[in-house]
Amino acid sequence: MTQFDRTVEVALEPDAAFELISRPERLRRWLTVAARVDLRQGGRYRWTVVPGHSASGTITEVVPGRRLKLRWWWEDSDDLPPGSSTVALTLTPKNGSTEVRLVHDGLTEAQEPSHAEVWNHYLDRLAVAGRDGDAGPDDWAVALEPSDELTGAEATLVVLQQVLRGLTADDLQRRTPCRDFTVAALAEHLLGSIRSLGSAGGGTMPAADAPGDVEVRVADAAQAATEGWRHRGLQGTVSPGSTAMPATTAVSIMAIEFLVHAWDFATATGQRLEVPEQLASYVLGLAQGTIGPQSRESGDFRDPVPVGDDAGPLERLIAFTGRSPSP
């Protein structure tokens, strides 16, 4: 067996650096799409690093400001079965900053190069997050083409969270393109939808009055929802409301809402929305297969808005939901 071992300098005091490697709201700034952490010895964690790829295991050591050690395995791979490897992060103060040493033990010689590539990518982002507060969009997280509806939901969550991080208290009463919703009201609408769809998938959802700003509340709810669906799978039917539907349809709705409401929030607050064409095309296909006449008759969506032949997939998606792509 072999190991990956690298140290990076993080421009934070040790306690703040420890927050960056252990708290979900901080992990999302450099490493994860979604994260759940029970920060105690014997606690469980689950980190969705990129859409469709999650690491999970048990926390074996917690020394705040100094050390975090995890039993590590990838849920979607048999290469590292549960308990076969460990990841230890050791923090050492250095002239007002912190040296973070990451050692991934228990790798085979064949596994070490790919894990080195992954850890080098994210340790570089950790250093940026320590310096700037946020490493910015992760190219690895947004570049993947979804393989199914759930991976699509996780990919659109990446886009949504980038927009939600840009919200301020002054933005909450701004009007959005989504019917008569303000930013604050749209956030509550979205949270209600996530709770309904996540519960249908078996997720243990946060309470409706869970604390936190919009980004934290949506991220925590979406993490629980996607984790529940990941364990349940996409077979069979579910009933998020009074009507039964295929499980794939329920998860499709989640992906559509994440991306379309990301556009709503961005438009309302003057933020630039960057969506890879393959992701927008994928969600457009989901929308075309999910939003039918009944959805429009009920008032959930207006009639499609015409767009030009040169419109891109995101514009077509927004128009298909009854919004003008150029409000």
Coordinates of C-alpha atoms in Angstrom, one line a residue:
M1 CA 0.0 0.0 0.0
T2 CA 1.0 3.6 -0.5
Q3 CA -0.2 7.1 0.4
F4 CA -0.7 10.6 -0.9
D5 CA 1.0 13.3 1.2
R6 CA 0.9 17.0 0.6
T7 CA 1.0 20.2 2.6
V8 CA -0.5 23.5 1.6
E9 CA -0.4 26.9 3.4
V10 CA -3.8 28.4 4.1
A11 CA -3.9 32.1 4.9
L12 CA -6.1 31.7 8.0
E13 CA -5.5 31.1 11.7
P14 CA -5.9 27.4 12.6
D15 CA -9.4 27.6 14.0
A16 CA -10.7 29.3 10.8
A17 CA -8.7 26.8 8.7
F18 CA -10.3 24.0 10.6
E19 CA -13.8 25.4 9.9
L20 CA -12.9 25.4 6.2
I21 CA -12.1 21.6 6.2
S22 CA -14.9 20.5 8.5
R23 CA -18.1 22.6 8.2
P24 CA -20.5 22.0 5.3
E25 CA -21.0 25.7 4.6
R26 CA -17.2 26.1 4.4
L27 CA -16.5 22.8 2.5
R28 CA -18.8 24.1 -0.2
R29 CA -16.5 27.0 -0.8
W30 CA -13.7 24.7 -2.2
L31 CA -14.4 21.0 -2.1
T32 CA -18.0 19.8 -2.2
V33 CA -21.3 20.3 -4.0
A34 CA -23.1 19.2 -0.9
A35 CA -21.9 18.0 2.5
R36 CA -23.2 16.4 5.7
V37 CA -20.9 16.3 8.7
D38 CA -21.6 15.0 12.3
L39 CA -18.4 16.5 13.7
R40 CA -17.5 14.2 16.5
Q41 CA -15.5 11.0 17.0
G42 CA -17.6 8.2 15.5
G43 CA -19.8 10.7 13.6
R44 CA -20.7 10.1 10.0
Y45 CA -19.9 12.4 7.1
R46 CA -20.9 12.4 3.4
W47 CA -19.4 14.7 0.8
T48 CA -20.6 15.0 -2.7
V49 CA -17.4 16.1 -4.3
V50 CA -18.7 16.4 -7.9
P51 CA -22.1 15.4 -9.3
G52 CA -22.5 11.6 -9.1
H53 CA -19.4 11.1 -6.9
S54 CA -19.7 11.1 -3.2
A55 CA -17.3 10.1 -0.4
S56 CA -18.6 8.9 2.9
G57 CA -17.5 7.2 6.1
T58 CA -16.8 7.7 9.8
I59 CA -14.9 10.5 11.6
T60 CA -12.2 8.8 13.8
E61 CA -10.5 11.8 15.3
V62 CA -11.5 15.4 15.9
V63 CA -9.2 17.9 17.5
P64 CA -10.6 21.4 16.7
G65 CA -8.0 23.7 15.2
R66 CA -5.5 20.8 14.9
R67 CA -6.6 17.6 13.3
L68 CA -9.4 15.8 11.5
K69 CA -9.2 12.1 10.5
L70 CA -11.7 10.2 8.4
R71 CA -12.3 6.7 7.2
W72 CA -12.7 7.2 3.5
W73 CA -14.5 5.5 0.6
W74 CA -16.2 6.4 -2.6
E75 CA -19.8 5.3 -2.8
D76 CA -19.8 4.8 -6.5
S77 CA -16.6 2.7 -6.6
D78 CA -15.5 -0.8 -5.4
D79 CA -11.8 0.3 -5.6
L80 CA -11.9 1.7 -2.0
P81 CA -14.3 -0.4 0.0
P82 CA -15.5 0.9 3.4
G83 CA -12.7 1.1 6.0
S84 CA -9.9 0.4 3.5
S85 CA -8.4 3.9 3.5
T86 CA -8.1 7.0 5.8
V87 CA -7.7 10.7 5.2
A88 CA -6.0 12.7 7.9
L89 CA -5.7 16.5 7.9
T90 CA -3.2 18.0 10.3
L91 CA -3.1 21.8 11.0
T92 CA 0.0 23.5 12.1
P93 CA 0.2 27.3 12.8
K94 CA 2.7 29.3 10.8
N95 CA 3.2 33.0 11.2
G96 CA -0.5 33.9 11.2
S97 CA -1.4 31.3 8.7
T98 CA -1.8 27.5 8.8
E99 CA -0.1 24.6 7.2
V100 CA -2.6 21.9 6.3
R101 CA -1.1 18.5 5.7
L102 CA -3.3 15.9 4.0
V103 CA -2.3 12.3 4.1
H104 CA -4.5 9.7 2.3
D105 CA -3.4 6.3 3.5
G106 CA -4.3 2.8 2.3
L107 CA -4.1 3.4 -1.5
T108 CA -2.7 0.9 -3.9
E109 CA 0.1 2.0 -6.3
A110 CA -2.6 1.9 -9.1
Q111 CA -4.9 4.2 -7.1
E112 CA -2.4 6.7 -6.0
P113 CA -2.0 8.7 -9.3
S114 CA -5.7 9.4 -9.7
H115 CA -6.2 10.3 -6.1
A116 CA -3.1 12.5 -6.2
E117 CA -4.7 14.4 -9.2
V118 CA -8.0 14.8 -7.2
W119 CA -6.3 16.0 -4.0
N120 CA -3.9 18.3 -5.8
H121 CA -6.8 20.0 -7.5
Y122 CA -8.8 20.5 -4.3
L123 CA -5.8 21.4 -2.1
D124 CA -5.0 24.2 -4.6
R125 CA -8.6 25.3 -4.2
L126 CA -8.3 25.1 -0.4
A127 CA -5.4 27.6 -0.5
V128 CA -7.5 29.9 -2.7
A129 CA -10.5 29.7 -0.4
G130 CA -8.3 30.5 2.6
R131 CA -7.0 33.6 0.8
D132 CA -10.2 34.8 -0.9
G133 CA -13.0 33.2 1.2
D134 CA -14.3 31.2 -1.8
A135 CA -12.4 29.3 -4.5
G136 CA -15.2 30.1 -7.0
P137 CA -16.9 27.6 -9.4
D138 CA -15.2 24.2 -9.7
D139 CA -14.7 23.4 -13.3
W140 CA -14.8 19.7 -12.4
A141 CA -18.2 20.0 -10.9
V142 CA -19.9 21.9 -13.7
A143 CA -18.2 20.2 -16.7
L144 CA -19.6 16.8 -16.2
E145 CA -22.5 15.7 -18.5
P146 CA -25.2 14.2 -16.4
S147 CA -25.6 10.5 -16.7
D148 CA -29.1 10.4 -15.1
E149 CA -31.7 12.7 -13.6
L150 CA -30.1 12.6 -10.1
T151 CA -26.7 13.6 -11.4
G152 CA -28.4 16.3 -13.3
A153 CA -30.0 17.6 -10.1
E154 CA -26.6 17.6 -8.4
A155 CA -25.1 19.5 -11.3
T156 CA -27.8 22.1 -11.4
L157 CA -27.4 22.5 -7.6
V158 CA -23.8 23.7 -8.3
V159 CA -25.2 26.5 -10.5
L160 CA -27.9 27.4 -8.0
Q161 CA -25.5 27.6 -5.1
Q162 CA -23.2 30.0 -6.9
V163 CA -26.1 32.4 -7.4
L164 CA -27.4 32.0 -3.8
R165 CA -23.9 32.9 -2.4
G166 CA -24.2 36.2 -4.2
L167 CA -27.5 37.2 -2.4
T168 CA -27.4 40.0 0.2
A169 CA -30.0 41.1 2.7
D170 CA -30.9 44.0 0.4
D171 CA -31.8 41.5 -2.4
L172 CA -34.6 39.6 -0.5
Q173 CA -37.4 42.0 -1.4
R174 CA -36.5 42.3 -5.1
R175 CA -39.0 41.0 -7.6
T176 CA -38.1 38.0 -9.6
P177 CA -39.3 36.8 -13.0
C178 CA -41.1 33.9 -11.3
R179 CA -44.8 35.0 -11.2
D180 CA -45.3 37.4 -8.3
F181 CA -42.4 36.1 -6.1
T182 CA -39.8 38.2 -4.4
V183 CA -36.4 36.7 -3.8
A184 CA -37.4 35.8 -0.3
A185 CA -40.7 34.3 -1.3
L186 CA -39.1 32.3 -4.1
A187 CA -36.6 30.9 -1.7
E188 CA -39.4 29.7 0.5
H189 CA -41.2 28.2 -2.5
L190 CA -38.1 26.4 -3.6
L191 CA -37.4 25.1 0.0
G192 CA -40.9 23.7 0.1
S193 CA -40.5 22.0 -3.2
I194 CA -37.1 20.5 -2.1
R195 CA -38.7 19.2 1.2
S196 CA -41.6 17.6 -0.7
L197 CA -39.5 16.0 -3.4
G198 CA -36.7 15.0 -0.9
S199 CA -39.2 13.4 1.5
A200 CA -40.7 11.4 -1.4
G201 CA -37.2 10.0 -2.1
G202 CA -36.7 9.0 1.6
G203 CA -34.6 12.0 2.6
T204 CA -34.5 13.1 6.2
M205 CA -35.3 16.7 5.6
P206 CA -34.3 19.7 7.7
A207 CA -37.2 21.5 9.5
A208 CA -38.9 24.3 7.7
D209 CA -37.6 26.8 10.2
A210 CA -34.0 25.6 10.1
P211 CA -31.6 28.5 10.8
G212 CA -29.3 30.0 8.2
D213 CA -29.3 32.3 5.2
V214 CA -30.9 31.3 1.9
E215 CA -27.8 29.6 0.6
V216 CA -27.3 27.5 3.7
R217 CA -30.9 26.5 4.0
V218 CA -31.2 25.5 0.4
A219 CA -27.9 23.7 0.4
D220 CA -28.7 21.7 3.5
A221 CA -32.2 20.8 2.2
A222 CA -30.8 19.8 -1.2
Q223 CA -28.1 17.7 0.4
A224 CA -30.6 15.7 2.3
A225 CA -32.9 15.4 -0.7
T226 CA -30.2 14.2 -3.1
E227 CA -28.7 11.8 -0.5
G228 CA -32.2 10.3 0.1
W229 CA -32.7 9.8 -3.6
R230 CA -29.1 8.4 -4.0
H231 CA -30.0 5.7 -1.5
R232 CA -33.5 5.0 -2.8
G233 CA -32.7 4.9 -6.5
L234 CA -34.8 6.0 -9.4
Q235 CA -37.1 3.0 -9.8
G236 CA -40.8 2.9 -9.3
T237 CA -43.2 5.7 -8.5
V238 CA -43.6 8.2 -5.7
S239 CA -46.2 10.7 -4.5
P240 CA -44.7 14.1 -3.5
G241 CA -48.2 15.5 -3.4
S242 CA -51.6 14.0 -4.2
T243 CA -50.5 12.6 -7.6
A244 CA -48.3 9.6 -8.1
M245 CA -45.5 10.0 -10.6
P246 CA -42.4 8.1 -11.8
A247 CA -39.4 8.6 -9.5
T248 CA -37.4 9.9 -12.5
T249 CA -40.0 12.6 -13.0
A250 CA -39.8 13.7 -9.4
V251 CA -36.0 14.1 -9.6
S252 CA -36.3 15.8 -13.0
I253 CA -38.5 18.4 -11.4
M254 CA -35.8 19.0 -8.8
A255 CA -33.2 19.5 -11.5
I256 CA -35.5 21.8 -13.5
E257 CA -36.3 23.9 -10.4
F258 CA -32.7 24.3 -9.4
L259 CA -31.6 25.6 -12.8
V260 CA -34.6 27.7 -13.7
H261 CA -34.8 29.3 -10.2
A262 CA -31.1 30.0 -10.4
W263 CA -31.9 32.0 -13.5
D264 CA -34.7 33.7 -11.6
F265 CA -32.5 34.7 -8.7
A266 CA -29.7 35.8 -11.0
T267 CA -32.0 37.9 -13.1
A268 CA -33.6 39.5 -10.1
T269 CA -30.2 40.5 -8.5
G270 CA -28.2 41.4 -11.6
Q271 CA -25.8 38.4 -11.3
R272 CA -24.2 36.7 -14.3
L273 CA -25.3 33.1 -14.7
E274 CA -22.9 30.7 -16.3
V275 CA -24.3 27.4 -17.4
P276 CA -22.5 24.8 -19.5
E277 CA -24.4 24.2 -22.8
Q278 CA -24.5 20.4 -22.2
L279 CA -26.1 20.9 -18.8
A280 CA -28.7 23.4 -20.1
S281 CA -29.5 21.1 -23.0
Y282 CA -29.9 18.2 -20.6
V283 CA -32.3 20.1 -18.4
L284 CA -34.2 21.4 -21.4
G285 CA -34.8 17.8 -22.4
L286 CA -36.1 17.0 -18.9
A287 CA -38.4 20.0 -19.0
Q288 CA -39.8 19.0 -22.4
G289 CA -40.6 15.6 -21.1
T290 CA -42.0 16.8 -17.7
I291 CA -43.9 20.1 -18.3
G292 CA -47.1 19.3 -20.1
P293 CA -50.4 21.0 -20.8
Q294 CA -51.7 20.1 -17.3
S295 CA -48.9 22.0 -15.7
R296 CA -49.6 25.1 -17.7
E297 CA -53.4 24.9 -17.1
S298 CA -52.8 24.7 -13.4
G299 CA -50.8 27.9 -13.5
D300 CA -47.5 26.3 -12.5
F301 CA -46.1 27.4 -15.9
R302 CA -47.1 29.9 -18.4
D303 CA -47.2 29.2 -22.2
P304 CA -43.9 29.0 -23.9
V305 CA -42.3 32.2 -25.1
P306 CA -41.1 32.2 -28.7
V307 CA -37.3 32.5 -29.2
G308 CA -35.1 32.9 -32.3
D309 CA -33.4 30.1 -34.1
D310 CA -30.1 31.2 -32.7
A311 CA -31.2 30.9 -29.1
G312 CA -29.0 28.8 -26.9
P313 CA -30.2 25.9 -24.7
L314 CA -30.5 28.0 -21.6
E315 CA -32.6 30.6 -23.4
R316 CA -34.8 27.9 -24.8
L317 CA -35.2 26.3 -21.4
I318 CA -36.2 29.7 -19.8
A319 CA -38.6 30.4 -22.7
F320 CA -40.1 26.9 -22.5
T321 CA -41.1 27.6 -18.8
G322 CA -43.0 30.7 -19.9
R323 CA -40.4 33.3 -19.0
S324 CA -38.9 35.8 -21.4
P325 CA -35.1 35.1 -21.7
S326 CA -34.5 38.8 -22.0
P327 CA -36.7 40.4 -19.3

